[in-house]
Short mmCIF file of C-alpha atoms in Angstrom, two decimals:
data_model
loop_
_atom_site.label_atom_id
_atom_site.label_comp_id
_atom_site.label_asym_id
_atom_site.label_seq_id
_atom_site.Cartn_x
_atom_site.Cartn_y
_atom_site.Cartn_z
CA GLU A 1 0.00 0.00 0.00
CA ALA A 2 1.46 3.34 -1.04
CA GLY A 3 1.78 5.91 1.72
CA VAL A 4 0.93 9.59 1.82
CA ALA A 5 2.89 11.45 -0.85
CA GLN A 6 4.01 15.06 -0.51
CA SER A 7 5.92 17.40 -2.77
CA PRO A 8 8.19 19.18 -2.85
CA ARG A 9 10.30 17.79 -0.03
CA TYR A 10 12.20 21.04 0.43
CA LYS A 11 11.48 24.64 -0.48
CA ILE A 12 13.42 27.82 0.14
CA ILE A 13 11.78 31.18 -0.55
CA GLU A 14 12.17 34.77 0.47
CA LYS A 15 9.67 36.50 2.71
CA ARG A 16 6.61 37.92 0.96
CA GLN A 17 6.86 35.28 -1.76
CA SER A 18 4.19 32.65 -2.33
CA VAL A 19 4.53 28.89 -2.02
CA ALA A 20 2.31 25.86 -2.52
CA PHE A 21 2.54 22.33 -1.20
CA TRP A 22 0.86 19.24 -2.63
CA CYS A 23 -0.42 16.13 -0.89
CA ASN A 24 -1.78 12.86 -2.22
CA PRO A 25 -3.37 10.79 0.56
CA ILE A 26 -3.63 7.03 0.80
CA SER A 27 -6.19 5.75 -1.66
CA GLY A 28 -9.64 5.54 -0.15
CA HIS A 29 -8.89 7.77 2.84
CA ALA A 30 -11.71 10.23 3.27
CA THR A 31 -10.04 12.47 5.84
CA LEU A 32 -7.01 14.63 5.14
CA TYR A 33 -5.07 16.84 7.55
CA TRP A 34 -2.42 19.52 7.18
CA TYR A 35 -0.08 20.11 10.12
CA GLN A 36 2.63 22.68 10.76
CA GLN A 37 5.65 21.41 12.71
CA ILE A 38 8.04 24.11 13.86
CA LEU A 39 11.52 22.90 14.76
CA GLY A 40 11.58 21.40 18.25
CA GLN A 41 7.79 21.32 18.60
CA GLY A 42 5.00 18.86 18.03
CA PRO A 43 2.78 19.09 14.95
CA LYS A 44 -0.04 21.63 15.07
CA LEU A 45 -3.21 20.99 13.08
CA LEU A 46 -3.91 23.67 10.47
CA ILE A 47 -6.89 22.23 8.64
CA GLN A 48 -8.89 19.02 8.38
CA PHE A 49 -10.90 17.91 5.34
CA GLN A 50 -13.60 15.29 5.16
CA ASN A 51 -13.75 14.39 1.46
CA ASN A 52 -13.70 17.85 -0.14
CA GLY A 53 -15.31 19.74 2.74
CA VAL A 54 -13.55 21.55 5.59
CA VAL A 55 -14.20 20.06 9.03
CA ASP A 56 -11.87 22.25 11.10
CA ASP A 57 -9.75 25.22 10.08
CA SER A 58 -9.81 27.06 13.39
CA GLN A 59 -6.00 27.20 13.62
CA LEU A 60 -5.36 28.17 10.01
CA PRO A 61 -4.05 31.76 9.61
CA LYS A 62 -6.59 32.60 6.97
CA ASP A 63 -5.08 35.97 6.09
CA ARG A 64 -2.16 34.20 4.42
CA PHE A 65 -2.85 30.46 4.36
CA SER A 66 -5.36 28.69 2.15
CA ALA A 67 -6.04 25.06 1.37
CA GLU A 68 -8.26 23.13 -0.93
CA ARG A 69 -9.09 19.54 -1.65
CA LEU A 70 -10.79 19.42 -5.00
CA LYS A 71 -12.56 16.18 -5.88
CA GLY A 72 -11.89 14.87 -2.39
CA VAL A 73 -8.50 13.37 -3.18
CA ASP A 74 -5.36 15.52 -3.61
CA SER A 75 -4.91 18.66 -1.61
CA THR A 76 -2.84 21.82 -1.86
CA LEU A 77 -1.78 24.18 0.90
CA LYS A 78 -0.74 27.69 -0.08
CA ILE A 79 0.98 30.49 1.78
CA GLN A 80 0.76 33.99 0.35
CA PRO A 81 2.69 36.02 1.35
CA ALA A 82 5.16 34.04 3.44
CA LYS A 83 6.67 35.34 6.66
CA LEU A 84 9.86 34.32 8.43
CA GLU A 85 7.85 32.56 11.14
CA ASP A 86 6.32 30.24 8.54
CA SER A 87 9.60 28.31 8.37
CA ALA A 88 8.58 24.81 9.42
CA VAL A 89 7.87 21.32 8.17
CA TYR A 90 4.37 21.00 6.70
CA LEU A 91 2.98 17.54 7.22
CA CYS A 92 0.03 15.99 5.44
CA ALA A 93 -1.81 13.05 6.98
CA SER A 94 -4.83 10.97 6.06
CA SER A 95 -7.14 8.52 7.78
CA LEU A 96 -9.79 6.15 6.57
CA GLU A 97 -12.61 7.63 8.58
CA PRO A 98 -12.86 10.76 10.69
CA THR A 99 -13.81 8.94 13.87
CA SER A 100 -11.63 9.23 16.92
CA TYR A 101 -9.71 5.99 16.89
CA ASN A 102 -8.64 5.61 13.30
CA GLU A 103 -4.91 5.83 12.72
CA GLN A 104 -3.55 8.89 10.97
CA PHE A 105 -0.87 8.12 8.41
CA PHE A 106 1.64 10.91 7.89
CA GLY A 107 3.60 11.85 4.80
CA PRO A 108 7.32 12.74 4.93
CA GLY A 109 6.59 16.46 5.02
CA THR A 110 7.78 19.52 3.14
CA ARG A 111 10.50 21.53 4.84
CA LEU A 112 9.95 25.24 4.17
CA THR A 113 12.65 27.81 4.82
CA VAL A 114 11.67 31.47 4.55
CA LEU A 115 14.64 33.87 4.26
CA GLY B 1 -8.22 24.50 25.23
CA GLU B 2 -6.13 21.40 25.63
CA ASN B 3 -2.47 21.73 26.63
CA VAL B 4 -0.07 18.80 26.58
CA GLU B 5 3.27 18.81 28.38
CA GLN B 6 5.95 16.19 27.86
CA HIS B 7 9.07 15.26 29.83
CA PRO B 8 11.94 14.84 29.45
CA SER B 9 12.81 16.74 26.30
CA THR B 10 15.87 14.53 25.77
CA LEU B 11 16.64 11.08 27.10
CA SER B 12 19.72 8.93 26.69
CA VAL B 13 19.76 5.29 27.76
CA GLN B 14 22.08 2.35 27.32
CA GLU B 15 20.98 -0.37 24.95
CA GLY B 16 18.91 -2.91 26.85
CA ASP B 17 17.76 -0.45 29.49
CA SER B 18 14.21 0.88 29.83
CA ALA B 19 13.00 4.32 28.80
CA VAL B 20 10.03 6.20 30.23
CA ILE B 21 8.45 9.33 28.78
CA LYS B 22 5.71 11.17 30.66
CA CYS B 23 2.94 13.47 29.47
CA THR B 24 0.29 15.51 31.21
CA TYR B 25 -2.85 17.01 29.69
CA SER B 26 -5.19 19.71 30.88
CA ASP B 27 -8.61 18.93 29.38
CA SER B 28 -10.44 16.30 31.42
CA ALA B 29 -12.68 15.69 28.40
CA SER B 30 -9.82 14.30 26.33
CA ASN B 31 -10.45 10.62 25.71
CA TYR B 32 -7.83 9.28 23.34
CA PHE B 33 -4.05 9.36 23.71
CA PRO B 34 -1.78 8.17 20.89
CA TRP B 35 2.00 8.03 20.87
CA TYR B 36 3.99 8.72 17.71
CA LYS B 37 7.57 7.98 16.74
CA GLN B 38 9.29 10.33 14.29
CA GLU B 39 12.55 9.38 12.66
CA LEU B 40 14.76 11.93 10.95
CA GLY B 41 13.28 13.15 7.69
CA LYS B 42 10.07 11.19 8.11
CA GLY B 43 6.56 11.89 9.27
CA PRO B 44 5.32 10.69 12.67
CA GLN B 45 4.21 7.07 12.89
CA LEU B 46 1.71 5.73 15.40
CA ILE B 47 3.30 3.19 17.74
CA ILE B 48 0.66 2.70 20.42
CA ASP B 49 -2.50 4.36 21.68
CA ILE B 50 -4.83 4.18 24.65
CA ARG B 51 -8.43 5.15 25.22
CA SER B 52 -9.69 6.77 28.37
CA ASN B 53 -11.58 3.68 29.52
CA VAL B 54 -8.34 1.66 29.74
CA GLY B 55 -5.57 2.05 32.30
CA GLU B 56 -2.77 0.20 30.53
CA LYS B 57 -1.97 -1.25 27.14
CA LYS B 58 1.03 -3.28 26.04
CA ASP B 59 2.44 -4.23 22.66
CA GLN B 60 5.64 -6.29 22.85
CA ARG B 61 8.36 -3.97 24.24
CA ILE B 62 6.10 -0.91 24.35
CA ALA B 63 3.47 -0.10 26.97
CA VAL B 64 1.37 2.94 27.79
CA THR B 65 -0.28 3.74 31.11
CA LEU B 66 -3.02 6.29 31.76
CA ASN B 67 -4.05 7.94 35.01
CA LYS B 68 -7.22 9.87 34.27
CA THR B 69 -7.51 11.29 37.77
CA ALA B 70 -4.07 12.83 37.61
CA LYS B 71 -4.40 13.55 33.87
CA HIS B 72 -1.12 11.99 32.91
CA PHE B 73 0.00 9.12 30.71
CA SER B 74 3.36 7.51 30.11
CA LEU B 75 5.20 5.54 27.44
CA HIS B 76 7.42 2.69 28.57
CA ILE B 77 9.95 1.06 26.26
CA THR B 78 11.77 -1.99 27.61
CA GLU B 79 14.93 -3.65 26.31
CA THR B 80 15.75 -0.60 24.20
CA GLN B 81 17.55 -1.07 20.90
CA PRO B 82 19.47 1.43 18.73
CA GLU B 83 16.57 1.52 16.27
CA ASP B 84 14.38 2.96 19.02
CA SER B 85 16.37 6.20 18.73
CA ALA B 86 13.94 8.86 17.45
CA VAL B 87 11.70 11.70 18.62
CA TYR B 88 8.58 10.53 20.43
CA PHE B 89 5.40 12.62 20.65
CA CYS B 90 2.43 12.11 22.88
CA ALA B 91 -0.93 13.57 21.93
CA ALA B 92 -4.39 14.08 23.38
CA LYS B 93 -7.57 14.31 21.42
CA ARG B 94 -9.42 17.48 22.22
CA GLY B 95 -13.15 17.72 22.14
CA LEU B 96 -15.95 15.51 23.31
CA ASP B 97 -17.28 14.27 20.00
CA ASN B 98 -16.17 11.19 18.19
CA TYR B 99 -15.86 13.03 14.90
CA GLY B 100 -12.42 14.12 13.91
CA GLN B 101 -8.98 13.61 15.30
CA ASN B 102 -8.01 17.05 16.47
CA PHE B 103 -4.95 16.15 18.45
CA VAL B 104 -2.87 18.43 20.57
CA PHE B 105 0.69 17.15 20.47
CA GLY B 106 3.32 17.41 23.17
CA PRO B 107 6.65 19.08 22.32
CA GLY B 108 8.45 15.76 21.85
CA THR B 109 11.20 13.72 23.52
CA ARG B 110 14.41 12.93 21.69
CA LEU B 111 15.43 9.41 22.73
CA SER B 112 18.97 8.23 22.10
CA VAL B 113 19.83 4.59 22.70
CA LEU B 114 23.57 4.21 23.15
CA PRO B 115 25.17 0.92 22.04
#
């Protein structure tokens, strides 16, 4: 079974530039999550999708971050414009169902450096 | 909201010894507590979890204990091996409903198993 795929793996941009990350979840997984992991910290949920609808985006900085999951499969996370404090690893995860006890499978992440 | 603390931040043990990582949470409504292992350059991977109606769970060399009254839970790794070296995160599910997996992660513990 193929895992969660993310691209690119690394990205370096200057502040005020835009950047986009792509995620392909495990086939058949209805729920998709984007996390931000700042160096030395645990992952923080940014947004959760159930199929192509948003379940929770309460921690997404909506003035600069946006995400979509068209057709309920792949997802993109965009930052526009980027700030220095956005430097982090952006993790995508998916689970079969949105219920509490289903395992979340994480991708390898995209490491973003904002200069 | 939920707040998860984790100790220690770093832990070094000799191969074959046991390792214990402790977490505390603040929201008494949290009811699900997974533990994740994150190796360098990879996303977190679930290693064990426990629900609030269980006090202890064991899977080979790994065990987790939960004290709901004190609001803390611990990860125990016995007979440690070099491949156990990684960053370990505890998490607590916030919210009362069974829909969604909005975890709050601890800051992580870097475990080093010395040969």
